[in-house]
Coordinates of C-alpha atoms and ligand atoms in Angstrom, one line a residue:
X1 CA 0.0 0.0 0.0
X2 CA 3.0 2.3 0.4
X3 CA 2.9 2.9 -3.3
X4 CA -0.4 4.7 -3.0
X5 CA 0.2 6.7 0.1
X6 CA 0.7 9.8 -1.9
X7 CA -2.9 9.6 -3.2
X8 CA -4.2 10.2 0.3
X9 CA -2.0 13.2 1.1
X10 CA -2.1 15.2 -2.1
X11 CA -4.5 18.1 -2.4
X12 CA -4.0 18.4 -6.1
X13 CA -5.3 14.9 -6.5
X14 CA -8.7 15.7 -5.1
X15 CA -9.5 17.4 -8.3
X16 CA -7.8 15.0 -10.6
X17 CA -9.5 12.0 -9.0
X18 CA -12.9 13.5 -8.3
X19 CA -14.3 11.7 -11.3
X20 CA -13.3 8.3 -10.0
X21 CA -14.9 8.5 -6.6
X22 CA -18.1 7.2 -7.9
X23 CA -19.7 6.4 -4.5
X24 CA -18.9 9.8 -3.0
X25 CA -20.6 12.0 -5.6
X26 CA -24.4 12.6 -5.6
X27 CA -24.5 12.4 -9.3
X28 CA -27.6 11.9 -11.4
X29 CA -28.2 8.3 -12.1
X30 CA -27.2 8.9 -15.7
X31 CA -23.6 9.4 -14.6
X32 CA -23.4 5.6 -14.4
X33 CA -23.5 5.8 -18.2
X34 CA -19.7 6.4 -18.2
X35 CA -18.7 3.8 -15.7
X36 CA -21.2 0.9 -16.0
X37 CA -22.9 -1.3 -18.4
X38 CA -25.5 -4.0 -17.8
X39 CA -25.6 -7.0 -20.1
X40 CA -27.9 -10.0 -20.3
X41 CA -26.1 -13.0 -21.8
X42 CA -27.9 -15.5 -24.0
X43 CA -27.8 -18.1 -21.1
X44 CA -29.8 -15.7 -18.9
X45 CA -26.9 -14.6 -16.7
X46 CA -26.8 -10.8 -16.2
X47 CA -23.6 -8.8 -15.6
X48 CA -23.0 -5.2 -14.7
X49 CA -19.5 -4.3 -15.6
X50 CA -17.6 -1.5 -14.0
X51 CA -15.2 0.8 -15.9
X52 CA -13.4 3.4 -13.7
X53 CA -14.2 6.9 -14.8
X54 CA -11.8 8.3 -17.3
X55 CA -10.7 11.9 -17.9
X56 CA -9.0 13.7 -20.8
X57 CA -6.8 16.7 -20.4
X58 CA -5.8 18.5 -23.6
X59 CA -2.9 21.0 -23.8
X60 CA -3.4 22.9 -27.1
X61 CA 0.0 23.5 -28.6
X62 CA 1.5 21.3 -25.9
X63 CA 3.4 21.1 -22.6
X64 CA 7.1 20.5 -22.3
X65 CA 7.5 17.0 -21.2
X66 CA 9.5 16.2 -18.0
X67 CA 12.5 14.8 -19.8
X68 CA 12.6 17.4 -22.6
X69 CA 15.7 19.0 -21.2
X70 CA 17.4 15.8 -19.8
X71 CA 19.7 13.4 -21.5
X72 CA 17.0 10.7 -22.0
X73 CA 14.7 11.6 -24.8
X74 CA 12.9 8.3 -24.6
X75 CA 9.2 8.9 -24.9
X76 CA 8.4 5.8 -22.9
X77 CA 10.4 7.2 -20.0
X78 CA 8.9 10.6 -20.6
X79 CA 5.4 9.2 -20.5
X80 CA 6.0 7.3 -17.3
X81 CA 7.6 10.3 -15.6
X82 CA 4.8 12.6 -16.8
X83 CA 2.1 10.3 -15.4
X84 CA 3.8 9.8 -12.0
X85 CA 4.3 13.6 -11.7
X86 CA 0.8 14.6 -12.9
X87 CA -0.9 12.1 -10.6
X88 CA 1.7 12.3 -7.8
X89 CA 2.3 8.5 -7.6
X90 CA 5.4 6.3 -7.5
X91 CA 7.0 5.3 -10.8
X92 CA 6.6 1.7 -9.7
X93 CA 2.8 2.1 -10.0
X94 CA 3.0 2.9 -13.7
X95 CA 3.8 0.5 -16.5
X96 CA 4.4 1.4 -20.2
X97 CA 2.4 -1.1 -22.3
X98 CA 2.8 -0.1 -25.9
X99 CA 2.9 2.9 -28.2
X100 CA 1.9 3.8 -31.6
X101 CA 2.7 6.6 -34.0
X102 CA 0.7 8.4 -36.7
X103 CA 2.1 11.0 -39.2
X104 CA 1.8 13.7 -36.5
X105 CA 1.6 12.2 -33.0
X106 CA 3.1 9.4 -30.9
X107 CA 0.9 7.9 -28.3
X108 CA 2.1 6.0 -25.3
X109 CA -0.3 3.6 -23.6
X110 CA 0.3 2.8 -19.9
X111 CA -1.4 0.8 -17.2
X112 CA -1.5 1.2 -13.5
X113 CA 0.4 -1.7 -11.9
X114 CA 1.2 -3.2 -8.5
X115 CA 4.0 -5.8 -7.9
X116 CA 4.6 -5.6 -11.7
X117 CA 1.2 -6.9 -12.5
X118 CA -0.9 -4.6 -14.7
X119 CA -4.4 -3.3 -13.9
X120 CA -6.8 -4.3 -16.7
X121 CA -9.1 -1.3 -16.3
X122 CA -6.9 1.5 -14.9
X123 CA -5.0 2.7 -17.9
X124 CA -3.6 5.9 -19.4
X125 CA -2.6 7.4 -22.7
X126 CA -0.2 10.3 -23.4
X127 CA 0.1 11.9 -26.8
X128 CA 3.3 13.7 -27.9
X129 CA 3.6 16.0 -30.8
X130 CA 7.0 17.7 -31.7
X131 CA 8.4 16.5 -28.4
X132 CA 5.6 18.1 -26.4
X133 CA 2.7 16.5 -24.6
X134 CA -0.6 17.4 -26.2
X135 CA -3.1 15.3 -24.3
X136 CA -3.4 12.9 -21.3
X137 CA -6.2 10.5 -20.8
X138 CA -6.4 8.2 -17.8
X139 CA -8.6 6.1 -15.6
X140 CA -6.1 5.5 -12.8
X141 CA -7.6 4.9 -9.3
X142 CA -6.9 5.2 -5.7
X143 CA -7.3 1.6 -4.5
X144 CA -8.9 1.0 -1.1
X145 CA -7.3 -2.5 -0.9
X146 CA -5.3 -4.7 -3.2
X147 CA -5.4 -8.5 -3.2
X148 CA -2.3 -10.6 -2.7
X149 CA -0.3 -10.9 -5.9
X150 CA 0.1 -14.7 -6.0
X151 CA -3.0 -16.6 -7.2
X152 CA -4.5 -19.2 -4.9
X153 CA -6.9 -20.4 -7.6
X154 CA -5.2 -22.2 -10.6
X155 CA -5.7 -21.0 -14.1
X156 CA -7.3 -24.3 -15.0
X157 CA -9.9 -23.9 -12.3
X158 CA -10.5 -20.3 -13.4
X159 CA -11.1 -21.5 -17.0
X160 CA -13.6 -24.1 -15.8
X161 CA -15.5 -21.5 -13.8
X162 CA -15.6 -19.1 -16.7
X163 CA -16.7 -21.8 -19.2
X164 CA -19.6 -22.7 -16.8
X165 CA -20.7 -19.2 -16.1
X166 CA -20.5 -18.0 -19.7
X167 CA -21.6 -21.1 -21.5
X168 CA -18.7 -21.4 -23.8
X169 CA -15.3 -22.9 -24.3
X170 CA -11.8 -21.6 -23.6
X171 CA -10.3 -20.7 -27.0
X172 CA -6.7 -21.3 -26.2
X173 CA -5.7 -17.7 -26.3
X174 CA -3.0 -17.4 -23.7
X175 CA -4.4 -16.4 -20.3
X176 CA -3.0 -13.4 -18.4
X177 CA -2.8 -12.4 -14.8
X178 CA -4.1 -8.8 -14.2
X179 CA -5.5 -6.7 -11.4
X180 CA -9.1 -5.5 -11.8
X181 CA -10.6 -2.5 -10.0
X182 CA -14.1 -3.0 -8.6
X183 CA -16.7 -0.4 -8.1
X184 CA -15.7 0.3 -4.5
X185 CA -12.1 0.8 -5.7
X186 CA -11.0 -2.4 -4.1
X187 CA -8.6 -4.3 -6.4
X188 CA -8.8 -8.0 -7.1
X189 CA -6.3 -10.3 -8.8
X190 CA -7.8 -12.0 -11.8
X191 CA -7.0 -14.7 -14.4
X192 CA -8.1 -13.3 -17.7
X193 CA -9.3 -16.0 -20.1
X194 CA -11.2 -15.9 -23.4
X195 CA -14.4 -17.9 -23.7
X196 CA -16.2 -18.4 -27.0
X197 CA -19.4 -20.1 -28.1
X198 CA -19.4 -20.4 -31.9
X199 CA -23.1 -21.4 -32.2
X200 CA -24.4 -18.7 -29.9
X201 CA -22.0 -16.2 -31.5
X202 CA -20.6 -15.1 -28.1
X203 CA -17.0 -14.1 -27.3
X204 CA -15.9 -12.9 -23.9
X205 CA -12.9 -12.1 -22.0
X206 CA -13.6 -13.3 -18.5
X207 CA -12.0 -11.9 -15.3
X208 CA -11.9 -14.7 -12.8
X209 CA -10.9 -13.8 -9.2
X210 CA -7.6 -15.7 -8.6
X211 CA -8.4 -16.0 -4.9
X212 CA -12.1 -16.8 -4.9
X213 CA -12.6 -18.4 -8.3
X214 CA -15.6 -16.1 -9.0
X215 CA -16.1 -14.6 -12.5
X216 CA -16.0 -10.9 -11.4
X217 CA -16.2 -9.1 -14.8
X218 CA -16.3 -9.6 -18.6
X219 CA -15.3 -7.8 -21.7
X220 CA -17.9 -8.6 -24.3
X221 CA -16.0 -8.5 -27.6
X222 CA -19.1 -8.7 -29.7
X223 CA -21.0 -5.5 -30.7
X224 CA -24.5 -6.5 -31.6
X225 CA -26.3 -4.6 -34.1
X226 CA -29.9 -4.0 -33.2
X227 CA -31.3 -2.8 -36.4
X228 CA -35.1 -2.1 -36.0
X229 CA -20.8 -5.3 -55.2
X230 CA -22.4 -2.3 -54.8
X231 CA -20.1 0.6 -55.1
X232 CA -19.1 1.9 -51.7
X233 CA -20.9 5.2 -52.2
X234 CA -24.1 3.4 -53.1
X235 CA -26.0 1.7 -50.5
X236 CA -27.6 -1.5 -51.7
X237 CA -28.8 -3.7 -54.4
X238 CA -31.5 -1.1 -55.2
X239 CA -28.8 1.4 -56.3
X240 CA -27.3 -1.1 -58.8
X241 CA -24.3 -3.3 -59.1
X242 CA -21.3 -2.2 -61.1
X243 CA -18.2 -4.0 -62.2
X244 CA -15.2 -2.3 -60.7
X245 CA -11.7 -2.9 -62.1
X246 CA -8.8 -3.1 -59.7
X247 CA -10.3 -1.4 -56.7
X248 CA -7.5 -2.2 -54.3
X249 CA -5.5 0.8 -53.0
X250 CA -1.9 -0.4 -53.3
X251 CA -0.7 2.1 -50.8
X252 CA -2.8 0.3 -48.2
X253 CA -2.8 -3.2 -49.6
X254 CA 0.6 -3.5 -51.4
X255 CA -0.1 -7.0 -52.7
X256 CA -3.7 -6.2 -53.7
X257 CA -6.7 -7.8 -52.0
X258 CA -6.0 -11.3 -53.2
X259 CA -4.0 -13.3 -55.7
X260 CA -5.1 -14.0 -59.1
X261 CA -6.9 -17.3 -59.0
X262 CA -7.7 -17.2 -55.3
X263 CA -11.2 -17.0 -54.0
X264 CA -12.7 -14.3 -51.6
X265 CA -9.7 -14.7 -49.3
X266 CA -6.9 -12.2 -48.9
X267 CA -4.6 -10.4 -46.5
X268 CA -7.3 -8.1 -45.0
X269 CA -10.4 -10.3 -45.1
X270 CA -11.9 -13.6 -45.9
X271 CA -15.6 -13.9 -46.7
X272 CA -17.3 -17.3 -46.5
X273 CA -20.6 -19.1 -45.6
X274 CA -20.6 -21.6 -42.8
X275 CA -16.9 -22.6 -42.8
X276 CA -13.8 -20.7 -43.9
X277 CA -13.4 -23.2 -46.8
X278 CA -16.6 -22.1 -48.3
X279 CA -15.5 -19.0 -50.1
X280 CA -16.5 -17.7 -53.6
X281 CA -14.3 -18.8 -56.5
X282 CA -13.3 -16.3 -59.2
X283 CA -15.7 -16.3 -62.1
X284 CA -12.8 -15.9 -64.5
X285 CA -9.1 -15.4 -64.3
X286 CA -7.6 -12.0 -63.5
X287 CA -9.5 -11.5 -60.3
X288 CA -13.0 -11.5 -61.8
X289 CA -15.9 -11.9 -59.4
X290 CA -18.9 -11.2 -61.6
X291 CA -22.1 -12.7 -60.4
X292 CA -25.5 -11.7 -61.5
X293 CA -27.7 -11.1 -58.5
X294 CA -31.3 -12.1 -59.0
X295 CA -33.7 -10.1 -56.8
X296 CA -36.5 -12.5 -57.4
X297 CA -34.7 -15.4 -55.8
X298 CA -33.8 -16.2 -52.2
X299 CA -30.3 -15.3 -50.9
X300 CA -29.4 -19.0 -50.9
X301 CA -29.5 -19.0 -54.8
X302 CA -25.9 -19.6 -55.8
X303 CA -25.3 -16.4 -57.7
X304 CA -26.9 -14.4 -54.9
X305 CA -24.6 -16.1 -52.3
X306 CA -21.6 -15.4 -54.5
X307 CA -22.7 -11.8 -55.0
X308 CA -23.0 -11.4 -51.2
X309 CA -19.6 -12.9 -50.4
X310 CA -18.1 -10.8 -53.2
X311 CA -19.7 -7.6 -52.0
X312 CA -18.7 -8.1 -48.3
X313 CA -15.1 -8.8 -49.6
X314 CA -15.2 -5.6 -51.5
X315 CA -16.6 -3.4 -48.8
X316 CA -14.4 -4.7 -45.9
X317 CA -11.3 -4.3 -48.1
X318 CA -12.4 -0.8 -49.1
X319 CA -12.8 0.2 -45.5
X320 CA -9.4 -1.3 -44.7
X321 CA -7.9 0.7 -47.5
X322 CA -9.4 4.1 -46.8
X323 CA -9.1 3.9 -43.0
X324 CA -5.4 2.9 -43.6
X325 CA -4.9 6.1 -45.5
X326 CA -6.1 8.0 -42.4
X327 CA -3.9 6.2 -40.0
X328 CA -5.6 2.8 -39.1
X329 CA -2.5 0.9 -40.2
X330 CA -0.4 -2.0 -39.0
X331 CA 1.3 -0.1 -36.2
X332 CA -2.1 1.3 -35.1
X333 CA -3.6 -2.1 -34.5
X334 CA -5.4 -2.8 -37.8
X335 CA -6.7 -6.1 -39.2
X336 CA -4.2 -7.9 -41.5
X337 CA -2.6 -11.3 -41.7
X338 CA 0.8 -10.1 -43.0
X339 CA 2.0 -6.8 -41.6
X340 CA 4.9 -6.5 -44.0
X341 CA 7.2 -5.7 -41.1
X342 CA 5.5 -2.4 -40.4
X343 CA 4.8 -3.0 -36.7
X344 CA 1.7 -4.2 -34.8
X345 CA 0.5 -7.8 -34.7
X346 CA -0.6 -9.7 -37.7
X347 CA -2.6 -12.9 -38.3
X348 CA -5.8 -10.9 -37.6
X349 CA -7.6 -10.3 -40.9
X350 CA -11.3 -9.8 -40.6
X351 CA -13.3 -13.0 -41.0
X352 CA -16.8 -12.4 -42.5
X353 CA -19.4 -15.1 -42.2
X354 CA -22.2 -14.1 -44.6
X355 CA -25.7 -15.6 -44.3
X356 CA -24.6 -16.7 -40.8
X357 CA -27.0 -19.2 -39.4
X358 CA -26.7 -17.9 -35.8
X359 CA -29.3 -15.1 -36.2
X360 CA -31.7 -13.2 -38.3
X361 CA -32.5 -9.5 -38.9
X362 CA -29.2 -8.4 -37.4
X363 CA -25.4 -8.5 -37.7
X364 CA -22.5 -8.3 -35.3
X365 CA -18.8 -7.8 -35.0
X366 CA -16.4 -9.3 -32.5
X367 CA -13.3 -7.3 -31.8
X368 CA -10.6 -9.0 -29.8
X369 CA -7.2 -7.4 -29.1
X370 CA -4.6 -6.7 -31.9
X371 CA -3.3 -10.1 -33.2
X372 CA -6.6 -12.0 -33.2
X373 CA -9.0 -11.8 -36.1
X374 CA -12.0 -9.5 -36.0
X375 CA -15.1 -11.6 -36.6
X376 CA -18.0 -10.2 -38.6
X377 CA -21.3 -12.1 -38.9
X378 CA -23.9 -11.0 -41.4
X379 CA -27.4 -12.3 -41.1
X380 CA -30.4 -12.6 -43.4
X381 CA -33.5 -10.4 -42.9
X382 CA -36.9 -11.9 -43.1
X383 CA -39.0 -8.8 -43.4
X384 CA -39.5 -9.4 -47.1
X385 CA -40.0 -12.3 -49.4
X386 CA -37.5 -13.1 -50.9
X387 CA -35.4 -12.5 -47.8
X388 CA -32.7 -9.9 -47.9
X389 CA -29.0 -10.2 -47.2
X390 CA -27.3 -7.8 -44.9
X391 CA -24.0 -8.3 -46.8
X392 CA -25.7 -6.5 -49.7
X393 CA -26.4 -3.4 -47.8
X394 CA -23.2 -1.5 -47.6
X395 CA -24.1 0.7 -44.7
X396 CA -24.6 -2.4 -42.5
X397 CA -21.2 -3.9 -43.6
X398 CA -19.4 -0.5 -43.0
X399 CA -21.2 -0.2 -39.6
X400 CA -20.0 -3.6 -38.4
X401 CA -16.5 -3.1 -39.8
X402 CA -16.2 0.2 -38.0
X403 CA -16.7 -1.5 -34.6
X404 CA -13.4 -3.1 -35.3
X405 CA -11.8 0.2 -36.2
X406 CA -13.0 2.1 -33.1
X407 CA -12.5 -0.7 -30.7
X408 CA -8.9 -1.1 -31.8
X409 CA -8.0 2.7 -32.0
X410 CA -9.4 3.8 -28.6
X411 CA -7.0 2.6 -25.9
X412 CA -4.2 1.2 -28.1
X413 CA -5.4 -2.2 -29.4
X414 CA -6.8 -3.8 -26.3
X415 CA -10.4 -3.8 -27.5
X416 CA -11.4 -3.0 -23.9
X417 CA -12.1 0.7 -24.1
X418 CA -15.6 1.1 -25.6
X419 CA -17.3 -1.2 -23.1
X420 CA -19.1 1.2 -20.8
X421 CA -22.7 2.3 -21.7
X422 CA -21.8 5.8 -22.9
X423 CA -18.6 4.7 -24.7
X424 CA -20.3 1.7 -26.2
X425 CA -23.0 4.1 -27.4
X426 CA -20.4 6.2 -29.1
X427 CA -19.1 3.0 -30.7
X428 CA -22.5 2.5 -32.3
X429 CA -22.6 6.2 -33.4
X430 CA -19.2 6.1 -35.0
X431 CA -20.3 3.0 -37.0
X432 CA -23.3 4.8 -38.4
X433 CA -21.2 8.0 -39.0
X434 CA -18.6 6.0 -41.0
X435 CA -21.4 4.6 -43.2
X436 CA -22.7 8.2 -43.6
X437 CA -19.3 9.4 -44.7
X438 CA -18.6 6.6 -47.1
X439 CA -21.8 7.0 -49.1
X440 CA -21.4 10.7 -50.0
X441 CA -21.1 11.5 -53.7
X442 CA -21.0 15.3 -53.6
X443 CA -20.8 18.3 -51.3
X444 CA -24.5 17.9 -50.5
X445 CA -25.3 16.6 -47.0
X446 CA -28.6 14.9 -47.4
X447 CA -30.4 13.2 -44.4
X448 CA -29.0 9.7 -43.9
X449 CA -30.9 6.6 -42.7
X450 CA -29.0 3.3 -42.4
X451 CA -30.7 0.0 -43.0
X452 CA -33.3 1.0 -45.6
X453 CA -32.7 -2.0 -47.9
X454 CA -32.8 -4.8 -45.5
X455 CA -36.2 -3.7 -44.1
X456 CA -37.4 -2.3 -47.4
X457 CA -38.4 1.0 -45.9
X458 CA -37.0 4.5 -46.6
X459 CA -37.1 5.2 -42.9
X460 CA -34.4 2.6 -42.2
X461 CA -33.6 1.2 -38.8
X462 CA -33.0 4.2 -36.6
X463 CA -35.5 6.5 -34.8
X464 CA -34.8 9.5 -37.0
X465 CA -32.7 10.2 -40.1
X466 CA -29.4 11.9 -39.3
X467 CA -29.9 15.4 -40.3
X468 CA -28.8 19.0 -40.1
X469 CA -32.4 19.9 -39.4
X470 CA -33.4 19.8 -35.7
X471 CA -37.0 19.3 -36.8
X472 CA -36.1 16.1 -38.7
X473 CA -33.8 14.9 -35.9
X474 CA -34.3 16.5 -32.5
X475 CA -31.6 14.5 -30.7
X476 CA -29.1 16.3 -28.5
X477 CA -26.6 15.5 -25.8
X478 CA -29.2 16.1 -23.1
X479 CA -31.2 13.1 -24.4
X480 CA -28.5 10.9 -22.7
X481 CA -30.3 11.6 -19.4
X482 CA -33.2 9.4 -20.6
X483 CA -31.5 6.9 -22.9
X484 CA -29.9 3.7 -21.6
X485 CA -29.3 1.5 -24.6
X486 CA -26.2 1.7 -26.8
X487 CA -27.9 2.1 -30.1
X488 CA -30.1 4.8 -28.8
X489 CA -27.1 6.6 -27.4
X490 CA -25.3 6.0 -30.6
X491 CA -28.0 7.8 -32.6
X492 CA -27.2 11.0 -30.6
X493 CA -23.5 10.7 -31.3
X494 CA -24.0 9.9 -35.0
X495 CA -26.3 12.9 -35.4
X496 CA -23.8 15.2 -33.8
X497 CA -21.1 13.9 -36.1
X498 CA -23.4 14.3 -39.1
X499 CA -23.6 18.0 -38.1
X500 CA -19.8 18.2 -37.6
X501 CA -19.4 16.8 -41.1
X502 CA -21.8 19.2 -42.6
X503 CA -20.0 22.1 -40.9
X504 CA -16.6 21.0 -42.2
X505 CA -17.8 20.4 -45.7
X506 CA -19.7 23.7 -45.6
X507 CA -16.4 25.4 -44.7
X508 CA -14.0 23.6 -46.9
X509 CA -15.9 21.9 -49.7
X510 CA -15.8 18.2 -50.7
X511 CA -13.2 15.9 -52.3
X512 CA -14.2 13.1 -54.7
X513 CA -10.9 11.4 -54.0
X514 CA -11.0 11.5 -50.2
X515 CA -10.9 7.7 -49.9
X516 CA -7.5 7.4 -51.5
X517 CA -6.0 10.9 -51.0
X518 CA -5.9 12.1 -47.4
X519 CA -3.8 15.1 -48.3
X520 CA -6.7 17.2 -49.5
X521 CA -7.9 20.3 -47.7
X522 CA -11.6 19.6 -48.2
X523 CA -14.1 19.1 -45.4
X524 CA -14.7 15.4 -45.9
X525 CA -10.9 14.8 -45.7
X526 CA -10.6 17.0 -42.6
X527 CA -13.6 15.1 -41.1
X528 CA -12.0 11.7 -41.6
X529 CA -8.7 12.8 -40.2
X530 CA -10.3 14.2 -37.1
X531 CA -12.5 11.1 -36.8
X532 CA -9.5 8.8 -36.8
X533 CA -7.0 11.1 -35.0
X534 CA -9.5 11.8 -32.1
X535 CA -9.9 8.1 -31.5
X536 CA -6.2 7.8 -30.7
X537 CA -6.3 10.7 -28.2
X538 CA -9.4 9.6 -26.2
X539 CA -9.1 8.0 -22.8
X540 CA -10.3 4.4 -22.2
X541 CA -14.1 4.4 -22.1
X542 CA -14.5 8.0 -23.2
X543 CA -17.6 10.2 -22.6
X544 CA -19.2 12.5 -25.1
X545 CA -17.4 15.3 -23.4
X546 CA -13.9 13.8 -23.6
X547 CA -14.6 12.6 -27.2
X548 CA -15.5 16.2 -28.1
X549 CA -12.4 17.5 -26.5
X550 CA -10.4 14.9 -28.4
X551 CA -11.8 16.2 -31.7
X552 CA -10.8 19.8 -30.8
X553 CA -7.3 18.7 -29.8
X554 CA -7.0 16.5 -32.9
X555 CA -7.7 19.7 -34.9
X556 CA -5.1 21.5 -32.9
X557 CA -2.5 18.7 -33.6
X558 CA -3.2 18.4 -37.4
X559 CA -4.4 21.9 -38.5
X560 CA -3.1 24.2 -35.7
X561 CA -6.7 24.6 -34.5
X562 CA -7.9 26.1 -37.8
X563 CA -11.3 24.4 -37.3
X564 CA -11.7 25.1 -33.6
X565 CA -14.7 27.4 -33.8
X566 CA -16.3 25.4 -36.6
X567 CA -16.1 22.3 -34.5
X568 CA -17.3 24.1 -31.3
X569 CA -20.3 25.6 -33.1
X570 CA -21.3 22.2 -34.5
X571 CA -21.0 20.4 -31.1
X572 CA -22.7 23.2 -29.3
X573 CA -25.6 23.2 -31.8
X574 CA -26.5 19.7 -30.5
X575 CA -25.9 20.5 -26.8
X576 CA -22.2 19.8 -26.4
X577 CA -21.2 23.4 -25.8
X578 CA -18.5 24.4 -23.4
X579 CA -20.6 24.1 -20.2
X580 CA -22.3 20.9 -21.1
X581 CA -22.1 18.4 -18.3
X582 CA -23.9 15.5 -16.7
X583 CA -26.1 15.0 -19.7
X584 CA -27.3 18.6 -19.6
X585 CA -27.3 20.5 -22.9
X586 CA -25.3 23.7 -23.3
X587 CA -25.1 25.7 -26.5
X588 CA -22.3 28.1 -25.6
X589 CA -19.1 28.3 -27.6
X590 CA -15.7 29.7 -26.4
X591 CA -15.3 33.4 -26.5
X592 CA -14.0 34.5 -29.9
X593 CA -16.0 31.9 -31.7
Ligands
LIG601 C1 -40.6 -3.3 -50.9 O1 -41.6 -2.3 -50.7 C2 -42.2 -1.8 -51.8 C3 -43.0 -0.6 -51.5 O2 -43.8 -0.7 -50.3 C4 -43.1 -3.0 -52.4 O3 -43.7 -2.6 -53.5 C5 -42.2 -4.2 -52.6 O4 -42.9 -5.3 -53.0 C6 -41.4 -4.5 -51.4 N1 -40.4 -5.6 -51.7 C7 -40.3 -6.7 -51.1 C8 -39.2 -7.7 -51.6 O5 -41.0 -7.0 -50.2
LIG602 C1 0.2 12.6 -49.3 O1 1.3 13.3 -48.8 C2 2.3 12.4 -48.4 C3 3.4 13.2 -47.6 O2 3.7 14.4 -48.4 C4 2.9 11.7 -49.6 O3 3.9 10.8 -49.2 C5 1.8 10.9 -50.2 O4 2.2 10.4 -51.4 C6 0.6 11.9 -50.6 N1 -0.5 11.0 -51.0 C7 -1.2 11.3 -52.1 C8 -2.3 10.3 -52.4 O5 -1.0 12.2 -52.8
LIG603 CA1 -3.3 -6.3 -36.4
LIG604 ZN1 -23.3 -1.8 -34.1

């Protein structure tokens, strides 16, 4: 406990840690959005997970880092020293886990630790630009007690307990030993093991108390959709197929998407039905995948199945390539089998199961940590006859794929950092916002409704179209006080980002080559840079407020704050003004805007 004595004596810390003393603050019930999430598992078990509150400090043009003037210029050391000084804790309580670099910043990811054992849910991220610190996110805690560091329950017994509780099988991913902070800030020692159930489509990381054998928490890697080749900018079968020559972006996929002669399997993605050996063969040599979709027949009709596997292959590769251009690359935890020696962990291309038999009228995406494949499952929809195939509605495929992007970019590849209710809600929002971005064909910003094809209705699957009109879509930040489901919360965030996009395109115009050229000055290019950059600045389990601050700082980092007022006005127009807090709207902007 010596390590944490300073927590109790420091006055400065009262402010820094106010956010993590959950039990002490008489907050509105909705404040639990940031720190908790309830889940009901398919086997009837319910779990409420706890995620220590996180905060984000941004520093504009940057602070000098503690080692800037010393002999050691090592950013790892600088990050550790900065965190220990800022939080007034011992260096032995901080562990550097990994870092990543973009074209403008370097991010160090750290964990709280005790006896050299990392904390799973108390983490930090420090971003550097030009040798200065531009932002600091963290969820470190002041433990009330810490369990003994040597397990008294074996990992085998922990696996057995997790398999039983979560109704699945251990998947052989190597278990780890980590501390876990509970809601009362007591800290338990846990065996962390992955449990999957292929038929039920579940995939969990279980935290099993290494002294009591109890399953104390989970990470649910699967983002469920809950939705009440077609060129990427078109949406579905209804907008027409087109034969596209050589769509791979060789800057992002140097060997192309697949080899001549090979089926729908490549370095970034494999699409199949049932088992991974059931891919679609080329219809002709030279990477031809030309299948004539027949709308009058069921999805199981051979040409329709081949069209679905081909379209999903095309869309997931396209998302791989354009997000790569904006920084979701090997070193930033993307999905590829071969990383060509450019950092990060490979062997984790996206696996896409089309017409997956485990569900209907839905889709989902399982995002494990960097180095394990993302798993997309696309289902059929039975609202029409013939049924419709989710793999043939691009906004659904892009939505699912984007769960992988956001879960990997926030928190440095652990896939643990969008698991609270509010952060999980933003995960849903980003997924719709990415689909919104990818379907634009001009500087116009029409209302956007995902899921129109699968349910055969122009209203789509959300409550309101995303819109710049408050009468079409009235959602604002303040609605979080009454919403408690991730897709509902996601609608608020996606609508805010729709308005941010409109403001940026209004200010800077629109580029038709944004997907392959990130160097443009146009608004859609700026939007995607800030979208991807901000994910890398956010703390683990961000809130709407810290996410907004990350966008503002991302603009400072990349554009010297050129869009600061544009962004503030757009956020404030939907309730996220400078004085927004505790799910209460505020429309004010900083002075000078
Ligand atoms: C889709 O909706 C339209 C308009 O309501 C209807 O005419 C059409 O038959 C529907 N298609 C299917 C496949 O149900
Ligand atoms: C964008 O700029 C970078 C750096 O100047 C350059 O390497 C890259 O080729 C450019 N990309 C395009 C598509 O022009
Ligand atoms: Ca990877
Ligand atoms: Zn989703």
